[in-house]
Coordinates of N, CA and C in Angstrom, one line a residue:
X22 N 151.4 166.9 130.7 CA 150.8 165.8 131.8 C 149.3 165.0 131.5
X23 N 148.1 166.3 131.4 CA 147.1 165.8 131.5 C 146.6 164.5 130.1
X24 N 147.2 165.0 129.2 CA 147.1 164.0 127.9 C 147.8 162.5 128.1
X25 N 148.9 162.7 128.7 CA 149.5 161.4 129.0 C 148.8 160.7 129.9
X26 N 148.1 161.2 131.3 CA 147.1 160.6 132.1 C 145.9 159.9 131.4
X27 N 145.4 160.8 130.6 CA 144.3 160.8 129.8 C 144.7 159.2 128.6
X28 N 145.7 158.9 128.0 CA 146.1 157.7 127.6 C 146.2 156.9 128.2
X29 N 146.9 156.9 129.7 CA 147.4 155.6 130.3 C 146.3 155.4 130.7
X30 N 145.1 156.0 131.1 CA 143.8 155.7 131.9 C 142.7 155.1 130.9
X31 N 142.9 155.1 129.5 CA 141.8 155.1 128.6 C 142.1 153.3 128.2
X32 N 140.6 152.7 128.6 CA 140.4 151.4 128.5 C 141.2 150.7 127.5
X33 N 141.3 151.2 126.5 CA 142.0 150.9 125.2 C 143.7 150.9 125.2
X34 N 144.1 151.3 126.3 CA 145.8 151.5 126.5 C 146.2 150.1 127.1
X35 N 146.9 149.5 126.1 CA 147.9 148.3 126.1 C 148.8 148.3 127.0
X36 N 149.2 149.6 127.1 CA 150.7 149.7 127.9 C 150.2 149.4 129.7
X37 N 148.9 150.1 129.8 CA 148.8 150.0 131.5 C 147.8 149.0 131.3
X38 N 147.3 148.2 130.7 CA 146.2 147.2 130.4 C 145.1 147.8 131.3
X39 N 144.6 148.7 130.9 CA 143.6 149.6 132.0 C 142.2 148.8 132.0
X40 N 141.8 147.8 130.9 CA 140.6 147.3 130.6 C 141.0 146.3 131.8
X41 N 142.1 145.5 131.3 CA 142.3 144.2 132.4 C 142.1 144.8 133.6
X42 N 142.8 145.4 134.2 CA 142.6 146.0 135.6 C 141.0 146.5 136.0
X43 N 140.2 146.9 135.4 CA 139.3 147.4 135.5 C 138.4 146.1 135.5
X44 N 138.6 145.0 134.7 CA 137.7 144.0 134.8 C 138.1 143.0 136.1
X45 N 139.1 143.2 136.8 CA 139.9 142.4 137.9 C 138.8 143.2 139.0
X46 N 138.9 144.6 139.1 CA 138.2 145.5 140.0 C 136.6 145.1 140.0
X47 N 136.2 144.7 139.0 CA 134.6 144.6 138.8 C 134.8 143.3 139.6
X48 N 135.5 141.9 139.6 CA 135.4 140.7 140.0 C 135.8 140.8 141.5
X49 N 136.8 141.7 142.0 CA 136.7 141.6 143.2 C 135.7 142.3 144.0
X50 N 134.9 143.5 143.4 CA 134.1 144.1 143.7 C 132.8 143.3 144.4
X51 N 132.5 142.4 143.3 CA 131.2 141.7 142.8 C 131.3 140.7 144.2
X52 N 132.8 140.1 144.4 CA 132.9 139.2 145.4 C 133.0 139.6 146.8
X53 N 133.4 140.9 146.9 CA 132.9 141.8 148.0 C 131.6 141.8 148.5
X54 N 130.6 141.8 147.5 CA 129.3 142.0 147.6 C 128.5 140.7 148.2
X55 N 128.9 140.0 147.5 CA 128.9 138.5 147.8 C 130.0 137.5 147.5
X56 N 130.3 137.1 148.8 CA 131.4 136.0 148.5 C 131.4 134.7 148.1
X57 N 130.1 134.1 147.8 CA 129.7 133.2 147.3 C 129.8 133.1 145.5
X58 N 129.7 134.5 145.2 CA 129.6 134.6 143.7 C 130.7 134.3 143.3
X59 N 130.6 133.1 142.1 CA 131.8 132.8 141.3 C 131.5 133.1 139.8
X60 N 130.3 133.4 139.3 CA 130.0 133.7 137.9 C 130.9 135.2 137.7
X61 N 131.2 135.6 136.3 CA 131.9 136.7 135.7 C 130.8 137.6 135.8
X62 N 131.2 138.9 135.4 CA 130.4 139.7 135.7 C 129.5 140.0 134.6
X63 N 130.0 139.3 133.2 CA 129.3 139.6 132.1 C 127.6 138.7 132.3
X64 N 127.6 138.1 133.6 CA 126.2 137.3 133.8 C 125.5 138.3 134.9
X65 N 126.1 139.4 135.4 CA 125.7 140.2 136.1 C 124.7 140.9 135.5
X66 N 123.6 141.6 135.7 CA 122.5 142.6 135.1 C 122.2 143.7 136.3
X67 N 122.2 144.9 135.8 CA 121.7 145.9 136.4 C 120.2 146.1 136.2
X68 N 119.3 146.2 137.2 CA 117.7 146.5 136.7 C 117.4 147.4 137.3
X69 N 116.3 148.3 136.4 CA 115.8 149.6 136.9 C 114.9 149.4 137.8
X70 N 114.2 150.7 138.5 CA 113.6 150.6 139.4 C 112.4 149.9 139.3
X71 N 111.9 149.7 138.0 CA 110.5 148.9 138.2 C 110.8 147.4 137.7
X72 N 112.3 146.8 137.6 CA 112.8 145.5 137.5 C 113.1 145.2 136.3
X73 N 113.0 146.4 135.3 CA 113.7 146.0 134.0 C 115.1 145.7 133.8
X74 N 115.4 145.3 133.0 CA 117.1 145.1 133.0 C 117.5 146.2 131.9
X75 N 118.6 146.9 132.4 CA 119.1 147.7 131.6 C 120.1 147.4 130.6
X76 N 120.1 147.8 129.6 CA 120.9 147.2 128.3 C 122.3 146.6 128.7
X77 N 122.8 146.1 128.7 CA 124.6 145.9 128.2 C 125.0 145.5 129.7
X78 N 124.2 145.4 130.7 CA 124.7 144.6 131.9 C 125.8 145.4 132.4
X79 N 126.5 144.8 133.8 CA 127.1 145.3 134.5 C 128.6 145.8 133.9
X80 N 129.2 145.3 133.1 CA 130.4 145.5 132.6 C 130.2 146.4 131.8
X81 N 129.1 146.9 130.6 CA 129.1 148.3 130.1 C 129.0 149.1 131.0
X82 N 127.7 149.4 131.9 CA 128.0 150.4 133.0 C 129.2 150.6 133.7
X83 N 129.9 149.7 134.2 CA 131.3 150.1 134.7 C 132.4 150.9 133.8
X84 N 132.1 150.4 132.6 CA 133.1 151.0 131.4 C 132.7 152.6 131.3
X85 N 131.2 152.8 130.6 CA 130.8 154.0 130.9 C 131.1 155.2 132.1
X86 N 130.7 154.3 133.5 CA 131.2 154.7 134.6 C 132.7 155.3 134.6
X87 N 133.6 154.3 134.6 CA 135.3 154.8 134.3 C 135.4 155.5 133.7
X88 N 134.7 155.7 132.2 CA 135.3 156.8 131.2 C 135.1 158.0 131.7
X89 N 133.6 158.4 132.0 CA 133.3 159.6 132.9 C 134.0 160.0 134.1
X90 N 134.3 159.0 135.2 CA 135.1 159.4 136.1 C 136.4 159.7 135.9
X91 N 137.1 159.0 134.6 CA 138.5 159.3 134.4 C 138.6 161.0 133.8
X92 N 137.5 161.1 133.0 CA 137.4 162.3 132.5 C 137.2 163.6 133.4
X93 N 136.4 163.2 134.5 CA 136.0 164.3 135.6 C 137.2 164.3 136.4
X94 N 137.8 163.6 136.7 CA 139.4 163.7 137.3 C 140.2 164.5 136.7
X95 N 140.4 164.1 135.7 CA 141.2 164.7 134.6 C 141.2 166.1 134.5
X96 N 139.8 166.6 134.5 CA 139.1 167.6 134.4 C 139.4 168.8 135.5
X97 N 139.4 168.1 136.6 CA 139.6 168.7 138.2 C 141.1 169.3 138.1
X98 N 142.2 168.0 137.8 CA 143.3 167.9 137.9 C 143.9 169.3 136.7
X99 N 143.3 169.5 135.8 CA 143.8 170.2 134.7 C 143.3 171.7 135.0
X100 N 142.2 171.5 136.0 CA 142.3 173.2 136.5 C 143.3 173.6 137.5
X101 N 143.2 172.8 138.4 CA 144.4 172.7 139.1 C 145.6 173.4 139.0
X102 N 146.1 173.2 137.7 CA 147.4 173.3 137.0 C 147.6 174.9 136.9

């Protein structure tokens, strides 16, 4: 079951369209932060505490975060079985 979930939540899964759904959630979240925002998330950058931009932008950050969150959640589910 864990492997099926891992495959389903993988951003490359064409069946679940995980990456497309994740992109939609990013857009919705940005609009909740600032309803006037119309730019796509590729234009958003994350800045470090010193004001420097982190490489990759918001979309890369969210993709890395998603992968780590799913792995962590599935690890918890696996230990509960």
